[in-house]
XYZ file of C-alpha atoms in Angstrom:
773
model
C 14.872 325.067 243.874
C 13.426 326.971 246.810
C 14.817 326.539 250.204
C 11.662 324.914 251.425
C 11.651 322.437 248.601
C 15.257 321.498 249.339
C 14.392 320.975 252.983
C 11.490 318.713 252.068
C 13.616 316.753 249.652
C 16.293 316.182 252.291
C 13.695 315.041 254.759
C 12.382 312.462 252.245
C 15.848 311.085 251.638
C 16.474 310.706 255.332
C 13.151 308.998 255.705
C 14.025 306.537 252.930
C 17.396 305.798 254.431
C 15.848 305.235 257.821
C 13.241 302.847 256.391
C 15.907 300.870 254.527
C 18.036 300.576 257.606
C 15.030 299.379 259.546
C 14.307 296.677 256.946
C 17.966 295.573 256.929
C 18.016 295.473 260.695
C 14.884 293.358 260.824
C 16.139 290.974 258.147
C 19.478 290.686 259.911
C 17.696 289.932 263.155
C 15.589 287.229 261.523
C 18.676 285.825 259.812
C 20.553 285.579 263.052
C 17.449 284.241 264.789
C 17.108 281.458 262.204
C 20.781 280.674 262.523
C 20.468 280.441 266.270
C 17.403 278.182 265.967
C 19.174 275.973 263.411
C 22.240 275.807 265.562
C 20.078 274.886 268.534
C 18.367 272.152 266.573
C 21.695 270.780 265.395
C 23.074 270.835 268.902
C 19.947 269.131 270.159
C 20.124 266.446 267.500
C 23.751 265.775 268.272
C 23.123 265.684 271.980
C 20.146 263.368 271.538
C 22.024 260.945 269.337
C 25.217 260.934 271.347
C 24.262 261.601 274.913
C 20.651 260.493 275.485
C 20.294 256.989 277.064
C 16.592 256.914 276.251
C 17.151 257.534 272.576
C 19.928 254.999 272.475
C 17.610 252.419 274.045
C 14.759 253.160 271.637
C 17.074 252.999 268.636
C 18.444 249.664 269.770
C 14.939 248.287 270.335
C 14.025 249.332 266.808
C 17.166 247.759 265.427
C 16.631 244.526 267.344
C 13.072 244.403 266.145
C 14.257 244.356 262.563
C 17.461 242.323 262.848
C 18.510 239.515 265.119
C 21.364 237.071 265.463
C 20.128 233.494 265.499
C 22.175 230.567 266.797
C 22.324 227.489 264.568
C 22.959 224.454 266.700
C 25.459 221.902 265.473
C 24.188 218.356 265.042
C 25.460 216.104 267.808
C 27.583 213.222 266.605
C 26.459 209.605 266.801
C 27.682 206.791 269.035
C 28.040 203.649 266.951
C 28.823 199.988 267.484
C 31.962 198.600 265.901
C 29.844 197.316 262.993
C 28.186 200.694 262.407
C 24.841 200.251 264.166
C 23.732 203.395 266.010
C 23.627 203.263 269.794
C 22.777 206.970 270.081
C 21.916 209.402 267.295
C 20.372 212.845 267.024
C 17.387 213.538 264.818
C 15.148 216.548 264.195
C 11.731 216.437 265.802
C 8.942 218.998 265.588
C 6.479 220.703 267.870
C 3.661 223.031 266.900
C 2.923 226.279 268.706
C -0.533 227.727 268.032
C -0.757 231.539 267.803
C -4.135 232.266 269.394
C -3.674 236.012 268.749
C -3.330 235.521 265.006
C -5.903 237.124 262.701
C -6.878 233.741 261.298
C -8.123 232.506 264.688
C -9.450 235.825 266.050
C -11.475 236.696 262.943
C -12.649 233.189 262.043
C -16.385 232.528 262.098
C -17.232 230.923 265.441
C -19.153 228.009 263.951
C -16.359 227.366 261.444
C -13.707 227.454 264.179
C -15.680 225.102 266.461
C -16.158 222.656 263.587
C -12.432 222.666 262.787
C -11.417 222.491 266.456
C -13.679 219.480 266.982
C -12.175 217.619 264.006
C -8.606 218.486 265.036
C -9.241 217.355 268.613
C -10.467 213.937 267.518
C -7.478 213.466 265.233
C -5.008 214.522 267.934
C -6.553 212.145 270.487
C -6.360 209.347 267.924
C -2.720 210.082 267.055
C -1.503 210.654 270.615
C -3.416 207.695 272.000
C -3.117 206.077 275.423
C -0.610 203.454 274.206
C 1.608 206.179 272.774
C 1.308 208.155 276.016
C 2.397 205.168 278.095
C 5.309 204.420 275.790
C 6.563 208.006 275.696
C 5.600 208.864 279.281
C 3.253 211.817 278.910
C -0.304 212.453 280.087
C -2.952 211.221 277.682
C -5.584 213.780 276.640
C -8.991 212.849 275.267
C -10.625 214.523 272.254
C -12.831 216.484 274.650
C -9.811 217.800 276.553
C -8.106 218.909 273.322
C -11.346 220.615 272.230
C -11.660 222.459 275.564
C -8.077 223.709 275.227
C -8.635 225.000 271.686
C -11.835 226.804 272.647
C -10.559 228.213 275.955
C -7.304 229.543 274.513
C -9.142 231.199 271.632
C -11.438 232.967 274.090
C -8.512 234.172 276.197
C -6.478 235.119 273.106
C -3.347 235.744 275.134
C -1.016 232.982 273.944
C 1.111 233.560 270.876
C 2.961 230.282 271.316
C 0.855 227.504 272.853
C 2.465 224.050 272.515
C -0.281 221.823 271.216
C 1.481 218.456 270.899
C 2.274 216.480 274.076
C 5.573 215.315 272.575
C 7.864 216.026 269.667
C 6.870 214.366 266.382
C 8.945 212.970 263.531
C 8.997 214.513 260.064
C 6.787 211.669 258.792
C 4.257 212.287 261.564
C 4.292 216.021 260.885
C 3.762 215.519 257.146
C 0.618 213.552 258.022
C -0.615 216.024 260.632
C -0.176 218.983 258.298
C -3.367 217.802 256.608
C -5.398 218.117 259.827
C -7.919 221.002 260.078
C -6.391 224.300 261.300
C -2.912 222.842 260.748
C -3.581 222.652 257.012
C -3.822 226.445 256.703
C -7.573 226.626 256.185
C -7.676 229.466 258.742
C -4.489 231.048 257.462
C -1.065 231.114 259.100
C -1.965 230.446 262.737
C 0.950 228.358 264.066
C 4.727 228.020 264.158
C 6.739 224.815 263.774
C 9.635 224.499 266.208
C 12.257 221.977 265.086
C 14.279 220.505 267.937
C 17.102 217.994 267.936
C 16.294 214.922 270.004
C 18.683 212.220 271.173
C 17.464 208.804 270.094
C 18.550 205.331 271.176
C 17.651 202.861 268.397
C 18.504 199.839 270.544
C 16.364 201.325 273.343
C 17.595 200.030 276.716
C 20.516 198.038 275.307
C 23.958 199.320 276.426
C 22.492 202.453 278.029
C 24.981 202.395 280.913
C 27.857 202.375 278.440
C 26.262 205.186 276.425
C 25.470 207.288 279.496
C 24.284 210.910 279.249
C 26.024 214.251 278.773
C 23.673 216.377 280.873
C 23.236 216.221 284.652
C 19.952 215.156 286.209
C 18.258 216.303 289.399
C 16.931 213.725 291.853
C 14.509 214.755 294.576
C 14.021 212.601 297.655
C 12.077 213.183 300.845
C 15.158 214.561 302.558
C 17.213 216.209 299.835
C 17.560 217.346 296.253
C 20.803 216.476 294.557
C 22.251 216.865 291.111
C 23.986 213.931 289.469
C 26.429 214.746 286.690
C 26.796 213.160 283.286
C 28.389 209.776 282.734
C 29.445 207.267 280.133
C 30.546 207.914 276.566
C 28.108 210.813 276.099
C 29.780 212.685 278.961
C 33.416 211.673 278.480
C 33.406 212.471 274.758
C 30.975 215.373 274.953
C 33.417 217.837 273.391
C 33.954 215.674 270.316
C 30.251 214.821 269.998
C 28.955 218.372 270.463
C 30.648 220.180 267.589
C 30.482 223.981 267.325
C 27.315 226.052 266.980
C 27.031 228.644 264.229
C 25.255 232.017 264.106
C 23.537 233.998 261.330
C 21.950 237.429 260.990
C 18.223 237.489 260.201
C 15.805 240.268 259.222
C 12.192 240.511 260.337
C 9.739 240.334 257.425
C 6.365 239.752 259.032
C 4.962 238.241 262.202
C 6.584 234.860 262.550
C 8.764 235.246 259.455
C 12.494 235.962 259.441
C 14.867 235.837 256.478
C 18.585 235.176 256.612
C 20.792 238.114 255.657
C 24.266 237.866 254.164
C 26.731 239.139 256.708
C 30.477 238.832 257.191
C 29.854 237.686 260.740
C 27.689 234.698 259.730
C 29.300 231.440 260.913
C 28.062 228.035 259.810
C 27.930 225.253 262.428
C 30.438 222.416 262.576
C 28.675 219.139 263.345
C 29.983 216.843 266.056
C 32.137 213.806 265.384
C 31.056 210.189 265.706
C 32.331 207.924 268.467
C 32.922 204.348 267.300
C 32.735 201.936 270.219
C 34.053 198.390 270.542
C 30.536 197.067 271.191
C 29.383 194.302 268.859
C 25.680 194.904 268.270
C 24.804 191.238 267.833
C 26.679 189.997 270.901
C 25.358 192.907 272.986
C 21.740 192.179 272.055
C 22.175 188.448 272.618
C 23.833 188.907 276.024
C 21.154 191.385 277.066
C 18.342 189.016 276.083
C 19.839 185.909 277.696
C 20.660 187.720 280.944
C 17.258 189.406 281.117
C 15.482 186.063 280.752
C 17.379 184.401 283.627
C 17.032 187.437 285.901
C 13.269 187.245 285.514
C 13.203 183.491 286.097
C 15.307 183.791 289.255
C 13.686 186.979 290.668
C 17.196 188.403 290.888
C 18.264 191.874 291.987
C 20.751 192.681 289.219
C 22.976 191.024 286.658
C 26.106 191.735 284.632
C 27.364 190.264 281.358
C 30.746 191.158 279.865
C 32.361 189.859 276.687
C 35.997 190.847 276.082
C 38.209 190.243 273.099
C 41.298 188.536 274.511
C 44.051 190.160 272.456
C 42.756 193.753 272.412
C 40.661 194.028 275.584
C 37.781 195.317 273.452
C 34.472 195.162 275.277
C 32.225 193.453 272.747
C 29.310 193.403 275.192
C 28.677 195.290 278.410
C 25.279 194.548 279.967
C 24.062 196.005 283.278
C 20.507 195.059 284.207
C 18.865 196.089 287.468
C 15.465 195.160 288.825
C 12.554 197.531 288.456
C 10.173 198.097 291.355
C 9.412 194.410 291.623
C 12.044 191.691 291.295
C 11.198 189.254 288.520
C 9.359 191.897 286.498
C 10.987 194.474 284.259
C 14.770 194.871 284.221
C 16.490 197.997 283.001
C 19.942 199.351 282.149
C 19.059 202.721 283.698
C 19.794 201.844 287.317
C 23.548 201.429 287.695
C 26.700 200.373 285.891
C 27.176 197.360 288.149
C 29.984 195.989 285.971
C 32.162 198.974 286.907
C 30.692 200.469 290.055
C 29.508 197.578 292.248
C 32.520 196.249 294.155
C 31.920 192.817 295.709
C 33.708 189.811 297.118
C 34.328 187.644 294.050
C 34.054 184.205 295.652
C 35.580 181.184 293.959
C 36.491 182.937 290.698
C 39.375 184.273 292.831
C 40.791 180.734 292.967
C 42.461 181.232 289.588
C 44.579 184.018 291.117
C 45.296 181.872 294.166
C 46.263 178.969 291.901
C 48.626 181.311 290.063
C 50.255 182.241 293.379
C 50.590 178.598 294.466
C 52.169 177.592 291.162
C 54.331 180.685 290.667
C 55.731 181.366 294.167
C 54.326 178.541 296.301
C 56.231 175.586 294.783
C 52.963 173.770 294.062
C 52.289 171.430 291.135
C 48.961 170.383 289.677
C 49.265 167.076 291.503
C 50.146 168.562 294.914
C 47.685 167.114 297.403
C 45.944 168.610 300.446
C 43.539 166.804 302.772
C 40.070 168.397 302.505
C 38.795 166.113 305.294
C 35.578 165.357 303.412
C 34.180 168.793 304.184
C 30.523 169.503 303.294
C 28.060 172.354 304.021
C 27.344 170.581 307.332
C 30.944 169.768 308.166
C 33.148 172.801 308.614
C 36.938 172.450 308.798
C 39.002 174.714 311.035
C 41.783 176.478 309.123
C 43.624 178.902 311.359
C 40.920 180.910 313.083
C 38.471 180.440 310.191
C 35.878 177.699 309.798
C 35.679 176.703 306.127
C 32.968 174.693 304.327
C 32.856 173.000 300.937
C 29.663 172.850 298.903
C 30.220 169.109 298.425
C 32.774 166.459 299.379
C 35.576 167.128 296.902
C 37.408 164.033 298.115
C 34.513 161.620 297.860
C 35.756 158.103 297.151
C 39.282 158.970 298.348
C 41.035 159.380 301.682
C 40.228 163.109 301.442
C 43.542 164.087 299.858
C 42.973 165.708 296.462
C 45.248 167.383 293.928
C 45.355 171.067 293.054
C 43.739 170.527 289.658
C 40.926 168.491 291.271
C 40.477 171.185 293.917
C 40.049 173.766 291.146
C 37.587 171.582 289.275
C 35.579 170.845 292.466
C 36.062 174.417 293.755
C 37.170 173.203 297.175
C 37.330 176.080 299.641
C 39.068 173.872 302.209
C 41.890 172.952 299.820
C 42.676 176.576 298.974
C 42.297 177.819 302.550
C 44.655 175.130 303.838
C 47.166 175.508 300.987
C 47.475 179.284 301.356
C 47.447 179.286 305.150
C 50.053 176.543 305.474
C 52.280 178.181 302.862
C 52.085 181.815 303.965
C 50.890 181.963 307.562
C 54.396 183.004 308.640
C 54.875 185.387 305.712
C 51.427 186.607 304.609
C 53.011 189.697 303.003
C 54.383 187.534 300.192
C 50.872 186.364 299.248
C 49.163 189.756 299.418
C 52.036 191.456 297.585
C 51.745 188.874 294.803
C 48.043 189.683 294.438
C 48.929 193.372 294.344
C 51.586 192.741 291.686
C 49.031 191.106 289.386
C 46.715 194.065 289.773
C 44.170 193.267 292.475
C 44.974 196.460 294.377
C 44.689 198.795 291.358
C 42.119 200.044 288.891
C 41.979 198.380 285.471
C 41.750 201.676 283.610
C 38.019 202.409 283.716
C 38.102 205.054 286.475
C 36.660 207.724 284.175
C 33.641 205.467 283.670
C 33.134 205.221 287.425
C 35.112 202.053 288.141
C 34.976 201.299 291.876
C 38.279 201.219 293.679
C 39.271 197.641 294.540
C 39.931 196.774 298.148
C 42.880 194.458 298.792
C 43.903 194.205 302.477
C 47.680 194.098 302.729
C 49.361 191.937 305.367
C 51.775 193.768 307.646
C 49.683 196.948 307.790
C 47.633 198.342 310.663
C 44.499 197.731 308.606
C 45.291 194.022 308.310
C 44.730 193.429 312.040
C 41.866 195.900 312.352
C 39.108 193.455 311.366
C 40.842 190.166 312.115
C 44.236 188.548 311.936
C 46.379 186.473 309.615
C 44.804 183.304 310.936
C 41.315 184.482 310.046
C 41.871 186.655 306.981
C 44.455 184.679 305.030
C 42.390 181.450 304.679
C 39.315 183.418 303.564
C 41.228 185.468 301.003
C 42.315 182.223 299.336
C 38.794 181.520 298.085
C 37.576 185.032 297.356
C 36.516 186.705 300.601
C 38.002 189.659 302.515
C 38.823 191.592 299.305
C 36.335 193.348 297.009
C 36.558 194.144 293.291
C 34.065 195.171 290.574
C 33.126 192.554 287.928
C 35.167 194.300 285.215
C 38.292 193.651 287.272
C 37.823 189.875 287.423
C 36.951 189.743 283.718
C 40.151 191.669 282.935
C 42.254 189.303 285.057
C 40.938 186.177 283.317
C 41.347 187.914 279.967
C 45.011 188.505 280.854
C 45.534 184.823 281.662
C 43.929 183.897 278.328
C 46.201 186.445 276.582
C 49.398 184.585 277.503
C 49.777 186.594 280.701
C 49.577 190.000 278.999
C 46.832 191.882 280.827
C 45.385 194.780 278.826
C 42.913 197.389 280.005
C 39.316 197.103 278.771
C 38.571 199.246 275.695
C 35.078 200.648 275.224
C 35.816 203.293 272.569
C 37.828 202.430 269.483
C 38.099 205.717 267.569
C 36.698 209.165 266.762
C 35.539 209.868 263.208
C 34.334 212.986 261.367
C 32.690 212.485 257.982
C 34.385 209.125 257.647
C 37.851 210.480 258.476
C 39.523 208.929 261.518
C 40.713 211.710 263.824
C 41.855 209.675 266.811
C 42.305 206.017 267.707
C 42.154 205.047 271.357
C 45.326 203.154 272.324
C 45.511 199.684 273.823
C 46.824 200.094 277.368
C 48.935 197.260 278.794
C 48.442 196.862 282.551
C 50.870 193.986 283.035
C 53.219 192.732 280.337
C 53.802 189.351 281.995
C 51.677 188.293 284.943
C 53.585 185.043 285.521
C 55.801 182.480 283.835
C 54.834 180.585 280.709
C 54.900 177.329 282.670
C 52.374 178.659 285.183
C 50.127 179.890 282.380
C 50.105 176.459 280.763
C 49.136 174.869 284.091
C 46.405 177.471 284.618
C 44.999 176.586 281.195
C 44.785 172.970 282.365
C 42.895 174.091 285.473
C 40.391 176.118 283.437
C 39.707 173.150 281.177
C 39.338 170.939 284.257
C 36.789 173.444 285.541
C 34.499 172.461 282.672
C 34.377 168.845 283.823
C 32.280 169.800 286.843
C 30.028 172.108 284.809
C 29.673 170.202 281.538
C 26.119 169.201 282.407
C 25.141 172.863 282.407
C 26.714 173.507 279.004
C 24.857 171.083 276.792
C 25.354 171.253 273.041
C 28.145 173.849 273.266
C 30.022 173.196 270.017
C 33.449 174.451 271.108
C 35.987 173.735 273.833
C 36.369 176.269 276.628
C 37.766 176.809 280.094
C 35.803 178.210 283.006
C 35.533 178.863 286.724
C 32.393 179.523 288.724
C 32.083 181.525 291.905
C 29.528 182.101 294.650
C 29.904 184.602 297.471
C 27.572 185.908 300.115
C 27.259 189.667 299.723
C 28.067 192.117 302.481
C 28.391 195.293 300.420
C 25.332 197.308 299.403
C 24.412 198.176 295.818
C 22.242 200.705 293.988
C 18.678 199.552 293.318
C 15.235 200.986 292.574
C 13.530 197.753 293.636
C 11.229 198.222 296.611
C 12.652 195.376 298.725
C 16.280 195.802 297.706
C 16.310 199.562 298.195
C 14.933 199.297 301.708
C 17.532 196.714 302.664
C 20.364 198.664 301.061
C 19.466 201.715 303.165
C 19.529 199.640 306.339
C 22.598 197.655 305.242
C 22.978 193.957 304.455
C 23.561 191.415 307.174
C 24.064 187.656 307.131
C 20.389 186.865 307.639
C 19.413 188.764 304.463
C 21.201 186.049 302.457
C 22.154 188.026 299.357
C 24.455 185.991 297.086
C 26.482 186.857 294.028
C 26.860 183.948 291.610
C 29.290 184.341 288.731
C 31.179 182.467 286.050
C 34.140 183.379 283.847
C 34.762 181.476 280.611
C 37.479 181.657 277.970
C 36.930 180.200 274.504
C 38.113 178.338 272.672
C 40.288 176.508 275.186
C 43.193 176.481 272.731
C 44.279 179.998 271.733
C 41.358 181.783 273.435
C 39.728 184.611 271.535
C 36.940 185.639 273.930
C 36.445 186.062 277.663
C 32.844 185.816 278.883
C 31.890 186.986 282.366
C 28.393 186.698 283.843
C 27.386 187.634 287.393
C 23.955 187.652 289.043
C 22.976 189.002 292.459
C 20.055 187.292 294.143
C 18.483 187.079 297.568
C 17.855 183.517 298.702
C 14.184 183.385 299.680
C 13.619 179.749 300.700
C 15.409 176.435 301.163
C 16.375 175.052 297.782
C 16.243 178.458 296.092
C 19.241 178.270 293.688
C 21.997 180.831 294.239
C 25.216 179.141 293.084
C 27.134 180.666 290.187
C 26.728 177.621 287.954
C 22.939 177.691 288.374
C 22.509 181.460 288.020
C 25.216 182.604 285.626
C 25.991 179.299 283.880
C 22.970 179.184 281.529
C 23.559 182.780 280.424
C 27.247 182.139 279.683
C 26.319 178.964 277.792
C 23.914 180.841 275.531
C 26.345 183.704 274.942
C 29.152 181.317 273.967
C 26.800 179.397 271.674
C 25.855 182.649 269.955
C 29.491 183.719 269.604
C 30.457 180.348 268.121
C 27.580 180.416 265.644
C 28.509 183.899 264.412
C 32.308 183.646 264.294
C 33.445 181.460 261.381
C 37.032 181.481 262.688
C 35.880 179.215 265.540
C 34.569 176.568 263.156
C 36.617 173.611 262.008
C 37.835 173.964 258.441
C 36.099 171.622 256.015
C 38.638 169.516 254.159
C 38.253 169.243 250.424
C 37.556 165.791 249.027
C 40.251 164.186 246.916
C 37.742 163.637 244.117
C 35.051 166.217 243.235
C 31.546 165.463 244.459
C 28.866 164.701 241.929
C 25.224 163.863 242.697
C 23.814 160.359 242.339
C 20.453 161.703 241.166
C 18.779 165.031 240.487
C 15.064 165.507 240.925
C 13.038 165.796 237.734
C 10.823 168.819 237.233
C 10.915 172.200 235.526
C 13.526 171.758 232.798
C 15.178 175.099 233.518
C 15.569 174.279 237.216
C 16.897 170.807 236.463
C 19.438 172.280 234.036
C 20.593 174.855 236.595
C 21.130 172.243 239.307
C 22.881 169.960 236.872
C 25.175 172.724 235.648
C 26.277 173.576 239.196
C 26.684 170.060 240.613
C 27.658 167.770 237.753
C 31.115 167.416 236.287
C 29.580 168.210 232.917
C 26.079 168.287 231.538
C 24.211 168.154 228.264
C 20.799 169.765 227.950
C 18.516 168.042 225.433
C 15.372 169.581 226.961
C 15.765 173.121 225.619
C 12.381 174.602 224.716
C 10.517 171.979 226.776
C 8.657 172.629 230.024
C 9.675 169.494 231.911
C 12.891 167.540 232.103
C 14.683 164.619 233.791
C 18.409 164.201 234.406
C 20.341 161.010 233.793
C 23.743 160.727 235.517
C 26.473 158.328 234.429
C 29.179 156.737 236.564
C 31.583 159.631 235.978
C 29.154 162.250 237.285
C 28.145 163.610 233.902
C 24.479 164.456 233.419
C 22.198 164.532 230.409
C 18.831 166.295 230.630
C 16.054 164.777 228.581
C 12.714 166.420 227.974
C 9.451 164.996 229.302
C 6.201 165.095 227.308
C 2.764 164.197 228.662
C -0.109 163.061 226.448
C -3.461 164.705 227.051
C -5.836 162.534 229.054
C -3.016 160.201 230.120
C -1.460 159.714 233.573
C 1.806 161.736 233.689
C 5.078 160.086 234.680
C 6.087 161.940 237.858
C 8.694 159.466 239.093
C 11.870 161.217 240.135
C 10.075 164.524 240.755
C 9.734 166.419 243.986
C 6.303 166.462 245.622
C 5.379 170.033 244.619
C 5.998 169.436 240.888
C 4.269 166.040 241.000
C 1.188 167.491 242.711
C 1.004 170.317 240.175
C 1.103 167.977 237.186
C -1.338 165.395 238.531
C -3.875 167.864 239.902
C -3.733 169.913 236.674
C -5.100 166.857 234.810
C -7.878 166.380 237.371
C -6.411 163.645 239.554
C -6.780 163.406 243.341
C -3.395 162.777 245.005
C -2.328 161.225 248.296
C 1.280 160.671 249.282
C 3.589 159.196 251.905
C 7.291 159.525 252.726
C 9.558 162.379 251.739
C 12.211 163.085 249.135
C 11.399 162.369 245.489
C 8.650 160.218 243.977
C 9.806 156.618 243.661
C 6.521 154.904 242.740
C 3.050 155.947 241.627
C 0.007 153.695 242.135
C -1.187 154.117 238.525
C 1.298 153.460 235.761
C 2.266 156.377 233.530
C 0.468 156.587 230.192
C -2.812 155.029 231.304
C -5.994 156.805 230.338
C -7.515 158.866 233.113
C -11.095 157.833 233.909
C -13.471 158.394 236.801
C -12.424 155.000 238.156
C -8.691 155.744 238.249
C -8.642 159.465 239.062
C -7.190 158.798 242.530
C -3.454 158.198 242.707
C -1.004 157.578 245.575
C 2.637 158.607 245.448
C 5.398 157.033 247.505
C 8.392 159.250 248.145
C 11.811 158.214 249.352
């Protein structure tokens, strides 16, 4: 190889090596470049996912748009009467929200939509009519107004959830309305149904103060806005009634549609428990109706009716009725719990406590006499520094000296004022401390329900002489002034006397149940194991029975014995009212000239071994001379009707029917349908023989030993049937079926018929007269 050729060959090899190195260098550069880019992308992805708030937010929005956690509300428990009737229950109700941005509404033919909207509007106006609006307290809309809403909202197309119904509807209502145009799906899926749980009160206004509410309410006045908290059973037992809400995970499927997803965190709700009260539904309704009627008749301001079970303290009825805007019109339970919260001077019902003091620590007997000096409303008697009047002359026909039992029966204020003042004027502490010992200075256990604190002035304290002195206060306390207590307190005191001196606290709730299982029973709380001696209690029973002698005329036809005491007191304390007149006077305060009176009565029945205590109180403003305001005239008729109802519905109060020494057997059994005659004979006769089997009509013959034989009756065609011994309905059927015209007189069974049986029926003898006896 020449030198030149070798040089050229070497140059080519160098050139090849240089080209290869260049390619490798470029590839290496690209490789490293791609690696750097990949690494950058990875770093960016990591930084975006971990560090970027914006990305985190967007990811969460996406996640929330697909999945959500939905709360499932627990069903609130029911409040029931002791016999199982619901006082408050929760039930699902429905509302419809129209989606005006839905494709079905937006793309619908205008004429088709208008036609459907017009039909729906008319149906809605018919369903949610003016009567329904007044009853459920919402604004009534006409068909035209519904139509304008449907057309306007479609034009705006901005509402995805427009509530169309003015109130929630029941499942039965919704099943009917689902057939209405637009709601029946003829435009597609254009609405959502929103189920909501609504608290219902099947007895409406009855016992609403006892039921109460668990949520606060806001009241706006001209001067202030204030929030009033919950009250009653709903509030006090809210935790047990509420239960525990659950939660579930749901996934979005389409607009308006979500499906539940299995998830470990899903929790099903636990429904609330039921509260079983001591209220007796029948007695509660009866007391409410009787009290409401008298309140309207008397144009009263408010009234209270309480029925307690003596042994347990169970409140079988608790009625609180206040006047609406106008006295004498509508009365409602939604004003105030006057039985617990309105503290008033009790008046003469306090005389039972004073009698207890006189007998127990005052050395008095039922025949201890005091001179009432023939006091009347026009003749006041000075007792200490107080001038005392009687409603009538309790000592009429005597020298004025009457016994303690007569003073109780006649409700003599003078007797009690004199007796207490003469006995304790030098040691008033003994009297007031006795009243405190039997509970008149303490609550009776209903504080959590809003029970008003009683006011009992105590002798020997600075307060005692603040508004008077022993000579003025002591005589007035004797007959129910100076101190104030709520009605529930006086009812509890009388109930304690009826319970052999064992005073128990009122019970409004008996137990808590869940699915029929009793979780908790409310205890019976004893306030005073022995209020006084057995001897005193027996004498007090005599006084209560004597109290009926003066009131018997107001308790006509009451079929059981009872004891009672009436009371009347002029009111000085204000009370809650929504009535126009009452509210104005309560704001300004009551004075003597306003003449508000509280008339009450307390009864225990039966007189022997009492089982029930009945308390009725009515507040009324005296408007003219002769306007009745005494307790016997206001509260007496209500108590009479309540006790009559209780007696009629409690078989234990009825006298036991003694069995006859010899079994009863009927003297005669009406003839008639043979099957009916046989059935009566079988049940009433000593024995019976049925010879009328297979025959339509029969007659029973009864022998001297009370055994009956049933013979069949056959009637020849065209002949006068023998209907003697039959009842009128069977006799009429037989005679008229053969074409006879019937007249009748008397009652019972047919004794004679004017045409003898078996005679041929002609046009001349088609009229027949039946005599029944």
